[in-house]
XYZ file of C-alpha atoms in Angstrom:
642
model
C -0.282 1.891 -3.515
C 3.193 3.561 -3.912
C 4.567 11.279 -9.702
C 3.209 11.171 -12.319
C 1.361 12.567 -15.274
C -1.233 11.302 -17.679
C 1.140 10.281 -21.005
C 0.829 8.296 -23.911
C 0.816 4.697 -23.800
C 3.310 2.502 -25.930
C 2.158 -0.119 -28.253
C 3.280 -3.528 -26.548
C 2.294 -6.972 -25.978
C -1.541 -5.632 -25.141
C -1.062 -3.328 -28.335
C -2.126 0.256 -26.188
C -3.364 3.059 -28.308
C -5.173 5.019 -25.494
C -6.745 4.890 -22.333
C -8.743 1.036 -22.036
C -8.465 0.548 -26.218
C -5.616 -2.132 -27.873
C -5.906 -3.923 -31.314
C -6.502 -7.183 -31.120
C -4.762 -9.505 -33.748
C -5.361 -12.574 -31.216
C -7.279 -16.390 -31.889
C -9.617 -16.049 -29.691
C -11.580 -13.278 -27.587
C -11.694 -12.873 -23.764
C -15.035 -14.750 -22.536
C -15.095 -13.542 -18.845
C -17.929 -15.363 -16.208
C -18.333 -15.964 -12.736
C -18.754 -19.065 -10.645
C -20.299 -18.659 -7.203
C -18.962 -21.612 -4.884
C -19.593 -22.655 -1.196
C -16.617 -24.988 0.633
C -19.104 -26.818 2.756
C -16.130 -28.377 4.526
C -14.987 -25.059 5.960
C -16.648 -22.726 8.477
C -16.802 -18.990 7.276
C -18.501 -17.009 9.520
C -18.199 -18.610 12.908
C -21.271 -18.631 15.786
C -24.082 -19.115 12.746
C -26.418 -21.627 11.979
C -25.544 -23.694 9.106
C -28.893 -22.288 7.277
C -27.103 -18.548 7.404
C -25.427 -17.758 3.914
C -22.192 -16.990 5.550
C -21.892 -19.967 7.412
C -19.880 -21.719 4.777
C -16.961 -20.559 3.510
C -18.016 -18.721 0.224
C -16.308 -18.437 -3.232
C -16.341 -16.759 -6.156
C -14.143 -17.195 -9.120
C -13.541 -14.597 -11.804
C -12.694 -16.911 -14.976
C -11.353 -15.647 -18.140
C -11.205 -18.092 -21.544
C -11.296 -17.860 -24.829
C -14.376 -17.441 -26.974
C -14.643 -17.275 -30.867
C -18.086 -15.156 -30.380
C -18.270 -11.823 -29.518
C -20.844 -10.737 -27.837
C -22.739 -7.094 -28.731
C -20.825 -5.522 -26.316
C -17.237 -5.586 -24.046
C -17.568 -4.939 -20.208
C -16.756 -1.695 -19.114
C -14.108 -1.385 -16.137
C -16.306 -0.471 -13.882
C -18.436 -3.386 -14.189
C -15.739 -5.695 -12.795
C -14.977 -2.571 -10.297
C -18.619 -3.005 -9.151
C -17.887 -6.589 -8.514
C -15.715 -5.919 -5.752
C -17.843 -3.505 -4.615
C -20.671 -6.285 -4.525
C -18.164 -8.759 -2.767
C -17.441 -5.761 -0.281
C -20.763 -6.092 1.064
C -21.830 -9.409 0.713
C -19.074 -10.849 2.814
C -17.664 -8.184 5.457
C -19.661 -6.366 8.060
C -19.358 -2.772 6.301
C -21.603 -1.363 3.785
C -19.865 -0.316 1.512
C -23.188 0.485 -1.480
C -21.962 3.317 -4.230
C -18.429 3.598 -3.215
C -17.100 2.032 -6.727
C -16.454 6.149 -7.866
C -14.674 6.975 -4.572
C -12.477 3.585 -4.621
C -11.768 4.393 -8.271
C -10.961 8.071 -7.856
C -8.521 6.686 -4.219
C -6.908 4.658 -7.315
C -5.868 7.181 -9.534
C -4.677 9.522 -6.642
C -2.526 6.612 -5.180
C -0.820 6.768 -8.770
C -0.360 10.416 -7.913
C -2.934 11.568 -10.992
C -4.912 14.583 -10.046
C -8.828 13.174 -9.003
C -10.853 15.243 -11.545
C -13.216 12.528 -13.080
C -13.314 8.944 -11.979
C -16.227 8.321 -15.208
C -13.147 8.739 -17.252
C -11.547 5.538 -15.585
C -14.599 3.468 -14.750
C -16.061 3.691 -18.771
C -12.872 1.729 -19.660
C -13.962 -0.534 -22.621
C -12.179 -3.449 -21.436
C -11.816 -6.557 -23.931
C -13.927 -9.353 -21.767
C -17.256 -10.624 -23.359
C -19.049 -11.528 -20.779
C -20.655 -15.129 -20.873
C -19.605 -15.704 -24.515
C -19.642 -18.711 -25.941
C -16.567 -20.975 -24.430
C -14.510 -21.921 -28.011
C -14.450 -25.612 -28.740
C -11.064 -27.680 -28.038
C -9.096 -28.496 -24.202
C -6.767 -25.278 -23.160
C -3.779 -24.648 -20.605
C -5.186 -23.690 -16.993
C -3.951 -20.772 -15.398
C -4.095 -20.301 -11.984
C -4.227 -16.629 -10.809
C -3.520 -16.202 -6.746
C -4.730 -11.740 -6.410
C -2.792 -9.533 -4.277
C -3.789 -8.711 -0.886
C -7.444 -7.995 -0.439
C -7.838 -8.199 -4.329
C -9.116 -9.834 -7.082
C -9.029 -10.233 -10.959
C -9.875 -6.764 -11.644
C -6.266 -5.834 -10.345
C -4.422 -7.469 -13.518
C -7.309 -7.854 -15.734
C -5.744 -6.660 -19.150
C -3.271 -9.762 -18.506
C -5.865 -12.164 -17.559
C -7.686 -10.649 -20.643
C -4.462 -11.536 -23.178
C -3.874 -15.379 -21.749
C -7.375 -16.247 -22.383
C -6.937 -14.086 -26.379
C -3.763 -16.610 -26.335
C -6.141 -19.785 -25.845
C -6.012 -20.054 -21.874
C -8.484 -20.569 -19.030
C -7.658 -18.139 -16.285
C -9.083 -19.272 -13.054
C -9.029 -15.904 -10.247
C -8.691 -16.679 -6.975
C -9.635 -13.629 -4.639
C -7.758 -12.819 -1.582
C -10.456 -12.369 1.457
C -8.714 -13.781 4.047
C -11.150 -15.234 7.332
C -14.302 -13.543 8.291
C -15.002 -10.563 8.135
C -13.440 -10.864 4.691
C -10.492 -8.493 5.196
C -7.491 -10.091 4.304
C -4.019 -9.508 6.672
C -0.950 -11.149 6.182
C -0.531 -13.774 9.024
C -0.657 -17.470 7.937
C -4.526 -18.348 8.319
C -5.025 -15.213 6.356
C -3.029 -16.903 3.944
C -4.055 -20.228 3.910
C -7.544 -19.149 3.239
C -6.641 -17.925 -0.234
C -4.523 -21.735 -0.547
C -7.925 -23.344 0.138
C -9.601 -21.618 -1.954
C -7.809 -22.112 -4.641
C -7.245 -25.789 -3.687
C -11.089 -26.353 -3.739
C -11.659 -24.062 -6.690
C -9.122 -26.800 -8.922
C -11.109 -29.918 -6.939
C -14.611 -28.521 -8.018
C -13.459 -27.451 -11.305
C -12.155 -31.051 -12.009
C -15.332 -32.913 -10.970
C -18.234 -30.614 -12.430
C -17.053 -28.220 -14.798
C -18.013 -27.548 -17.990
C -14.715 -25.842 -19.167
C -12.734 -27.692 -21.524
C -9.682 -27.466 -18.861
C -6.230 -29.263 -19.227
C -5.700 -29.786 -16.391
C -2.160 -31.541 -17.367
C -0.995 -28.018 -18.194
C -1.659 -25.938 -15.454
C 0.463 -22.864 -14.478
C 0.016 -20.637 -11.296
C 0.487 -16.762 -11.335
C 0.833 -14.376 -8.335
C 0.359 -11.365 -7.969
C 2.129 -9.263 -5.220
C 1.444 -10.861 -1.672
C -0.451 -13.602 -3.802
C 3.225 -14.903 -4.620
C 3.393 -16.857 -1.575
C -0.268 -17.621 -1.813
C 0.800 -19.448 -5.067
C 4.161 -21.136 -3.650
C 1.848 -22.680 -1.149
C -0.624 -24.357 -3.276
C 2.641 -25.239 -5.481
C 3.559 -27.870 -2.548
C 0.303 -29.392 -3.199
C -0.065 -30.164 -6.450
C 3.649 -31.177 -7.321
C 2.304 -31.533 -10.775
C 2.146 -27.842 -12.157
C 4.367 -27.153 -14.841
C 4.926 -23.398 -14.638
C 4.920 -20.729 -11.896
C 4.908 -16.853 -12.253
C 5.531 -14.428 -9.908
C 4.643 -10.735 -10.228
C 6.625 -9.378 -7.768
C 5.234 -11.757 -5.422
C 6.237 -11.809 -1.466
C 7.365 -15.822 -1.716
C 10.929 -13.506 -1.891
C 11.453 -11.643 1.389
C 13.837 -8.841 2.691
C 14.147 -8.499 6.101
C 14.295 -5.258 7.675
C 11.881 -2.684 6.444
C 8.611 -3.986 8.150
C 8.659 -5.385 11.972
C 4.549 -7.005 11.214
C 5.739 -8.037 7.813
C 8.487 -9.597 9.131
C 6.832 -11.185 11.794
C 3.912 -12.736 9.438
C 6.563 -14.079 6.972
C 8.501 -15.610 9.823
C 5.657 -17.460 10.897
C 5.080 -18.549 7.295
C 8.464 -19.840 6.685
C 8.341 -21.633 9.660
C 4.980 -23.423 9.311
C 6.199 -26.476 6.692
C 4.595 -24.890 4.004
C 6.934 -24.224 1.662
C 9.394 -26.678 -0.083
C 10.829 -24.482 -2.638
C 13.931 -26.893 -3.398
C 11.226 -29.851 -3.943
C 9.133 -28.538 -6.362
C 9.572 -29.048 -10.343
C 7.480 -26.621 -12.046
C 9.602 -24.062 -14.110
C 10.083 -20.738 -12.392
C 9.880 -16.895 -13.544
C 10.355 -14.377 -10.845
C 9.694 -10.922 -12.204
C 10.828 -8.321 -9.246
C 10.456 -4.823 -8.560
C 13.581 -2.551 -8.700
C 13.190 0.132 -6.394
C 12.715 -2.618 -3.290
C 15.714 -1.925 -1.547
C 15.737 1.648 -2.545
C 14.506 2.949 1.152
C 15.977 0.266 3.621
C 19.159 -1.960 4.036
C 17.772 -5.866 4.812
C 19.082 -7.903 7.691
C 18.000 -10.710 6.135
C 16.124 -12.690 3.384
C 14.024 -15.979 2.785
C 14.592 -16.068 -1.549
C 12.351 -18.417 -2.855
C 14.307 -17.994 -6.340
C 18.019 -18.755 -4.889
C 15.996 -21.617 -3.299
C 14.149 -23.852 -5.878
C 16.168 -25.988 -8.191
C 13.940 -26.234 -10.839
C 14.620 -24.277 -14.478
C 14.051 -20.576 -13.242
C 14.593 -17.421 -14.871
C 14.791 -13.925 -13.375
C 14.361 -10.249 -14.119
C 14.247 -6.907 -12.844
C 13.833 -3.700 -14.067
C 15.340 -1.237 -12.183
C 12.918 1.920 -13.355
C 10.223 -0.698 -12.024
C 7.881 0.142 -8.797
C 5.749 -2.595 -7.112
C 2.421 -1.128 -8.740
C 4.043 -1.438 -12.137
C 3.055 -5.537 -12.259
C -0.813 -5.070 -12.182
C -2.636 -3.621 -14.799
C -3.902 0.082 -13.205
C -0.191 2.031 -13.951
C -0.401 1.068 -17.553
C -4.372 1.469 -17.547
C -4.473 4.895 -15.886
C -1.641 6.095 -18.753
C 0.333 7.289 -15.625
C 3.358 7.424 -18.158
C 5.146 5.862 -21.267
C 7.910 4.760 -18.715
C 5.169 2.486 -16.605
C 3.200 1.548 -19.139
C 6.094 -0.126 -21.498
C 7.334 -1.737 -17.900
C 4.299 -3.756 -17.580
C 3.982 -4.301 -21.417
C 7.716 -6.221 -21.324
C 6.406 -7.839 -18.282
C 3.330 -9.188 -19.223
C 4.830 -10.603 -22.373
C 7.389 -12.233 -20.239
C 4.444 -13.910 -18.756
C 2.698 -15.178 -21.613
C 5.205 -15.981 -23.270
C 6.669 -18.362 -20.771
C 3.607 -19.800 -19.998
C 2.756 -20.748 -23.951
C 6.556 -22.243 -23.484
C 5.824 -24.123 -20.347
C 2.325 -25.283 -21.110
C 1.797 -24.824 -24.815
C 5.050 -26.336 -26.105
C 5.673 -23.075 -27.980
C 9.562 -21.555 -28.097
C 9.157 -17.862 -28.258
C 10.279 -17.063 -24.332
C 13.991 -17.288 -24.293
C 14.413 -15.551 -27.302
C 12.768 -12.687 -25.952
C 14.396 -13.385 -22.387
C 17.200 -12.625 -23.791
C 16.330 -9.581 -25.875
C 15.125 -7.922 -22.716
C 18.291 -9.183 -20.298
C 20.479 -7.241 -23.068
C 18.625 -4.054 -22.208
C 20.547 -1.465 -19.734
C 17.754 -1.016 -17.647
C 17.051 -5.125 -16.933
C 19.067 -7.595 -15.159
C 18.630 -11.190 -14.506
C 20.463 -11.638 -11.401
C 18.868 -11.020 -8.096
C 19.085 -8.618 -5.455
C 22.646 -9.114 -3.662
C 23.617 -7.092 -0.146
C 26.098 -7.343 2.274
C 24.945 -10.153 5.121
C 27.054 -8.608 7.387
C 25.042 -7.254 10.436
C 25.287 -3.819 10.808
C 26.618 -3.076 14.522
C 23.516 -1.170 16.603
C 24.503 2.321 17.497
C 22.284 2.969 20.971
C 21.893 6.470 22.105
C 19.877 7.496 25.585
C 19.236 10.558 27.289
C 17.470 13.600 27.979
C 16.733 16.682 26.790
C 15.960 20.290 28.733
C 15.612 23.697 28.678
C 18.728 25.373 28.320
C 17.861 27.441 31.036
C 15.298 26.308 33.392
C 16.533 22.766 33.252
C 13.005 21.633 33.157
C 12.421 18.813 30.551
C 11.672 19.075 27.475
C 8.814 16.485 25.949
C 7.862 15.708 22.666
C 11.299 17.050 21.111
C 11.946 15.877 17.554
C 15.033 13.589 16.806
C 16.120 13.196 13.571
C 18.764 12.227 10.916
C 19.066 14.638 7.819
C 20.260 12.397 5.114
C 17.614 9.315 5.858
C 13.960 9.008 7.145
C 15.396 7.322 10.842
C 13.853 9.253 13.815
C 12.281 9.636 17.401
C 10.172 11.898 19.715
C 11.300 12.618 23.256
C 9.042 10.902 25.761
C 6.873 13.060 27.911
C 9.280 13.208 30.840
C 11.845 14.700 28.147
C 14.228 11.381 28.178
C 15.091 9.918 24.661
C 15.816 6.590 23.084
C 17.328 6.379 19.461
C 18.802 2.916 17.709
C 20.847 3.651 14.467
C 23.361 1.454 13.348
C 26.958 2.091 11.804
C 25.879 2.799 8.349
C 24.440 6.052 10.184
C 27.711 7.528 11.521
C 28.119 10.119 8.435
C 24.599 11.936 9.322
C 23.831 14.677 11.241
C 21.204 14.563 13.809
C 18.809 17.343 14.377
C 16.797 18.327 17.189
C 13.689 20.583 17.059
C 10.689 21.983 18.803
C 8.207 24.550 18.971
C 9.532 27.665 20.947
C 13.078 26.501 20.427
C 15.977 26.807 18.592
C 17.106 23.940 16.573
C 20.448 22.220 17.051
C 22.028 19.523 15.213
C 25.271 17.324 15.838
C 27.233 14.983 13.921
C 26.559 11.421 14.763
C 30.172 11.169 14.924
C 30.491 13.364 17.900
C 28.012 11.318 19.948
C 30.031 7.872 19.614
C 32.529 8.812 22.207
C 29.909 9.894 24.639
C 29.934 7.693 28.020
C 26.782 7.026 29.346
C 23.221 8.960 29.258
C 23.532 12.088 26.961
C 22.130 15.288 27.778
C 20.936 17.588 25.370
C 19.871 21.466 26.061
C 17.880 23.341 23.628
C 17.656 27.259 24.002
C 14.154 29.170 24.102
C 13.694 30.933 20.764
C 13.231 34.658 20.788
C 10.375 35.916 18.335
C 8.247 38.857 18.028
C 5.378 38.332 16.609
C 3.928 40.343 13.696
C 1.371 42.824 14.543
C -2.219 41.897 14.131
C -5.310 44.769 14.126
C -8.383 43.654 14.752
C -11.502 46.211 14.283
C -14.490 45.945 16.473
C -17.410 44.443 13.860
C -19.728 41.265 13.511
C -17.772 37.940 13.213
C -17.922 35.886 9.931
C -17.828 32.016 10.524
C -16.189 29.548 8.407
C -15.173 25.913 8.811
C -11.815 25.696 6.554
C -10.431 21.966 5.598
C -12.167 18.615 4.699
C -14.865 17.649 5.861
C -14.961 14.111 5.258
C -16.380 11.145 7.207
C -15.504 8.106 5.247
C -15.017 5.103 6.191
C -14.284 3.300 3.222
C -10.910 5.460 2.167
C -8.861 6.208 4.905
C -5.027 7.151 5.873
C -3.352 4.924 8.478
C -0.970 5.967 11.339
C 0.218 2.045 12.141
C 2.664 0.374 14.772
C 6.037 1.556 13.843
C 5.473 5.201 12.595
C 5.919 6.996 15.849
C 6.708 10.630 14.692
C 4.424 10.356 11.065
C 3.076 13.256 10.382
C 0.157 14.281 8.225
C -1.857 17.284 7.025
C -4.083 19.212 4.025
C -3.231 22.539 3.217
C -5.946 25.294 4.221
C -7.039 28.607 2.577
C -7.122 31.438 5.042
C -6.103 34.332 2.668
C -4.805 37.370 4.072
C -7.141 38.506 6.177
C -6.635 38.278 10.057
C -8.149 34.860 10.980
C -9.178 33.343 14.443
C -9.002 29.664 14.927
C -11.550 28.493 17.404
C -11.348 24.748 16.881
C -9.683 21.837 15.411
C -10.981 18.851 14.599
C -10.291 15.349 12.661
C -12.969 11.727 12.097
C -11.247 8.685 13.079
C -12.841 5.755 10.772
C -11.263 2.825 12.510
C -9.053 1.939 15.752
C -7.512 -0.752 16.437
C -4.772 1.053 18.760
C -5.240 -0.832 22.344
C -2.838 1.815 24.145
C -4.217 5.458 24.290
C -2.364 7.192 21.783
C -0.823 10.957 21.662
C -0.380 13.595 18.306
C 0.585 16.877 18.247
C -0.623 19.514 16.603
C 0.974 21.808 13.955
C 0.213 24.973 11.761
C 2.574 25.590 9.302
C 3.016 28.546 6.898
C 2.584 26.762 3.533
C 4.707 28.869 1.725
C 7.855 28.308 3.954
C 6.809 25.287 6.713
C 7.628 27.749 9.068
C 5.310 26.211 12.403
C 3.213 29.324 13.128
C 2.395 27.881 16.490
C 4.699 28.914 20.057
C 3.404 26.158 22.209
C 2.573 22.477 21.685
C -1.015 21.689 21.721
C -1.642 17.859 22.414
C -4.455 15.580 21.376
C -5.227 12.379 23.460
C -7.149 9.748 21.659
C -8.285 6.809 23.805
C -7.998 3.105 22.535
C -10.364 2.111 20.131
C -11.850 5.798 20.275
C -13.643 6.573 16.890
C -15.536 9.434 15.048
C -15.156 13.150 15.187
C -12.384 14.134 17.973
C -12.603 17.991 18.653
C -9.902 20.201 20.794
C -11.252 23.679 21.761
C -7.729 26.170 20.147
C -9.504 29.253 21.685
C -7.120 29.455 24.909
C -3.881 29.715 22.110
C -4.601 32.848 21.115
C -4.236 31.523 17.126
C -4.649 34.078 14.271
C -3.334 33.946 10.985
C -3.133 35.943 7.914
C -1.819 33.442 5.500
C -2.549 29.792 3.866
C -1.552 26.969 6.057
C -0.746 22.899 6.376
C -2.291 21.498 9.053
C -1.162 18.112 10.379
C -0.750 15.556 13.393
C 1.889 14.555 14.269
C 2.231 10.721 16.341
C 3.988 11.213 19.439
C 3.775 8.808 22.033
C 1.237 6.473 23.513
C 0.289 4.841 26.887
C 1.186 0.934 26.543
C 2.495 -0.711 23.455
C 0.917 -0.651 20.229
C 0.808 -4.344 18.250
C 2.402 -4.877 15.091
C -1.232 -6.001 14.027
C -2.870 -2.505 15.564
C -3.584 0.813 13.234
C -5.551 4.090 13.584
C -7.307 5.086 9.665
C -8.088 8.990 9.356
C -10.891 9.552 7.345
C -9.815 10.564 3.666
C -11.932 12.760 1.586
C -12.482 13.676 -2.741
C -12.090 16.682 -4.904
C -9.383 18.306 -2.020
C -6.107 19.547 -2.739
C -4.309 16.151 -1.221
C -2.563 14.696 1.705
C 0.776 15.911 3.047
C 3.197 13.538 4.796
C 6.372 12.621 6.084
C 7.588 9.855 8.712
C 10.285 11.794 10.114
C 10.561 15.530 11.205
C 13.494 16.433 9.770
C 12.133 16.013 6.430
C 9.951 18.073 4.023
C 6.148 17.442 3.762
C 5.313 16.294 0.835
C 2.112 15.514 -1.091
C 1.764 12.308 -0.872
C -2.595 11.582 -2.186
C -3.309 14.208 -5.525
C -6.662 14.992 -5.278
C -7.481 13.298 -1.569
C -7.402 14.559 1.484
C -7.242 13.541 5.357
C -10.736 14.408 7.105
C -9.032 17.461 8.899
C -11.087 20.841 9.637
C -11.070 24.080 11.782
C -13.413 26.232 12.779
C -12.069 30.031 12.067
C -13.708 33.893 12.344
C -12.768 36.894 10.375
């Protein structure tokens, strides 16, 4: 999840008055059940006997409808939170028993909320009865497709208000193949399809639920958006589709993998989005293009020719079209953002399904708005010529080279590191040629140079950096008895974790550490790997920085090898570097280089920890660390005397 402070939430389409409480003026209440399902046809876990419980392809659907009983008492949050806990263990290979807190408390810190109390989110009084009595008469299906590795839980004050509005809300989870972790490559994909697919065949032959299935409408959520356009090819026959910032629309450009699995989605005869009928609302994040030019997109709205309608706020963030923003109060702003959004949605599906004329009125009303437009992104299809640099860089004076130098541009995130033998690559592209490029590295001096200067260059370019002359402040240390102390966090999770992932050569992390004044040794570092997938052996640097003024305390580069598919605690003995300090630092690692090529499907997860002071990060040297996880840090430690 993509800062912010707890607020006070509007009154809107869900009717907010605080945290998890909204009037209800509604027909019906939310009945919420379960419905455990096995696809006999498909294979789930592969290698088994048919008499193992994973050998079929389990399901199981989280249904919302509407009830005129109510029950003695609503669900809290956390027991649909549990749920996916539950589904966590029953179909991967992890355990993942008690880690509903931790995944809740990783929530509100990925909405940048300081982690304090997670009871305070998981006793939510949500509005689902569960197992109520279903109310008597035949209601509008709606289809929900849940973002990537998600479920129901993820939008459940939506799902909540269709069924209040008198509709069946069928959840389709997104677990992708065995071992239940979802990625976004087609059979990924096409597992959540035929789920759904066989979820609407079952439904139809042996439910109870008094389903029309004449009015059916799909809604997707996030990477569930193409999920949805998918199984819109096979049944021709639904009459409305939602999308909730869904990835059936595609920008080329910011993500090599994601461009890669799309590719091979639009390419697989899958989607016919000019053949299909049902009437269209694409609801879009605004801040999509905000970081990244595109090269190219696949727009499933400028596509379909069926009645569509479009908006956009442009205060809106990708996290702001499920329910936990507007849940977790994170502010007014967010909260009346998914408010106008969700009543887009239920409005247009009483329109589309119900018969009912309320949408366009209010289409309208929120088009007029400064903030909203209804016509799509637009950018300039013109490729952007490549600018290719090469060279090396060395010591001003010795001429040796210089490895692991920093390369960046001040203005955007765009950067490289200097291989080991000190020679450089770096692709920009004309929209570039205003920056300035810096160059830094520990012991040096930094330079920087237009971008402009280096387009005349012929051939290799050769940069020289000059030795940096410090004196170092004067430590006393007294002859006495050390004190040992283990500063950082100490975490070995491997449920929460922080990823360093194909294309983020030169990401950095860290988690500030208290030293205090005092003259401090530091013995040891060390840092818990959760999971690997890296097949090359990878290489990070080390840094110390003041945390007052980033200044890097250290004079040398320290390197740390990890080996591919190495896991647990990695250790590097600091005694030989001589490090003392006598003030609070940030400690990261920094990705450098590697030994092979890493795959666009490959990551390395640090271990993240509760109840620290947060994770710092950037993805390019040149600019400033920033907190990035309130209340979580990565599993980084050193040992220290005094």
């Amino acid at each position: 999840m993509r800062s912010k402070l707890w607020g006070i939430a509007l009154v809107g389409i869900l009717g907010y008055t605080g945290i998890g409480q909204k009037s209800n003026t509604n027909p019906f209440k939310a009945g919420y059940t379960t419905l455990t399902l096995i696809d006999s046809s498909r294979t789930y876990k592969t290698n088994t006997k048919e008499t193992d419980p994973l050998h079929y392809r389990p399901l199981e659907l989280d249904i919302w409808y509407p009830s005129s009983e109510q029950t003695e008492a609503p669900l809290l949050f956390k027991d649909l939170w549990i749920k996916y806990e539950e589904r966590s263990n029953r179909y991967q290979d992890e355990d993942y028993t008690g880690i509903s807190e931790e995944l809740a408390l990783y929530l509100m810190a990925g909405f940048g909320i300081d982690v304090k109390d997670a009871s305070r989110l998981l006793n939510v009084t949500t509005h689902s009865y569960e197992n109520a009595a279903i109310a008597k008469g035949s209601f509008p299906l709606v289809v929900y497709m849940a973002g990537y590795n998600g479920m129901g839980v993820e939008n459940y004050t939506l799902l909540e208000d269709l069924a209040e509005k008198g509709f069946i809300v069928v959840s389709i989870w997104s677990m992708g193949r065995y071992p239940g972790q979802m990625t976004n490559d087609l059979l990924d994909t096409m597992e959540q399809v035929n789920d759904a697919d066989f979820a609407l065949r079952t439904l139809k032959q042996k439910s109870d639920f008094p389903i029309d299935f004449d009015a059916t409408g799909i809604l997707g959520y996030s990477w569930g958006g193409i999920s949805s356009a998918i199984l819109l090819d096979r049944y021709p026959k639904v009459k409305a589709f939602v999308s909730l910032d869904g990835s059936e629309t595609h920008y080329f450009g910011e993500s090599d993998i994601d461009d890669n699995f799309l590719t091979g989605i639009h390419t697989a005869d899958v989607l016919h989005p000019e053949m299909h009928a049902a009437a269209y609302l694409a609801l879009e994040s605004g801040n999509k293009l905000a970081e990244f030019r595109p090269t190219g997109e696949y727009h499933y709205y400028k596509k379909t020719e069926a009645p569509k309608f479009y908006l956009r706020n442009d205060k809106s963030m990708h996290e702001d079209f499920g329910s936990f923003a507007s849940m977790l109060e994170v502010s007014q702003e967010r909260t009346e953002i998914y408010n106008e959004f969700s009543k887009s949605t239920v409005l247009f599906f009483q329109e589309y399904l119900m018969g009912k004329k309320d949408f366009e009125p209010y289409y309208q009303q929120l088009i007029d708005k400064t903030d909203i437009t209804h016509r799509p992104f637009s950018y300039n299809t013109e490729v952007l010529k490549e600018l290719y640099f090469a060279g090396s860089i060395t010591d001003a004076k010795t001429k040796t080279p210089l490895p692991y130098v920093n390369m960046g541009l001040l203005q955007q995130p765009f950067g490289t590191v200097s291989k080991k033998n000190g020679e450089f690559e770096l692709r920009l592209n004309e929209g570039h040629v205003d920056d300035t490029l810096r160059l830094s590295m520990i012991g040096y001096q930094s330079k920087t140079i237009p971008i402009k200067q280096l387009l005349n260059r012929k051939g290799d370019i050769a940069f020289e950096l000059e030795e940096e002359i410090s004196e170092l402040n004067e430590v006393v240390v007294t002859a006495k008895k050390w004190r040992y102390k283990t500063l950082g966090n100490k975490t070995k999770s491997k449920f929460i974790g922080h990823l360093f992932y194909y294309e983020q050569l030169g990401k950095e992390m860290g988690v500030r550490m208290n030293v205090g004044r005092r003259p401090t040794f530091v013995d040891a570092f060390h840092f818990h790997i959760s999971y690997n997938r890296f097949s090359a052996k990878s290489f990070f640097r080390l840094n110390v920085y003041d945390a007052s003024n980033r200044r890097n305390l250290l004079k040398e580069n320290i390197i740390i090898s990890v080996d591919p598919k190495q896991t647990g605690v990695i250790s590097t003995d600091l005694k030989p570097y001589d490090i003392i300090l006598t003030e609070d630092v940030i400690v990261t690692l920094e990705w450098i280089d590697n030994e092979g090529e890493v795959l666009p499907t490959e990551a390395l997860v640090i271990s993240v920890g509760l109840f620290t002071g947060g994770t710092y990060e950037r993805n390019s040297k040149q600019q400033r660390l920033k907190k990035k996880l309130k209340g979580l840090g990565v599993g980084f430690t050193m040992d220290v005397r005094y």
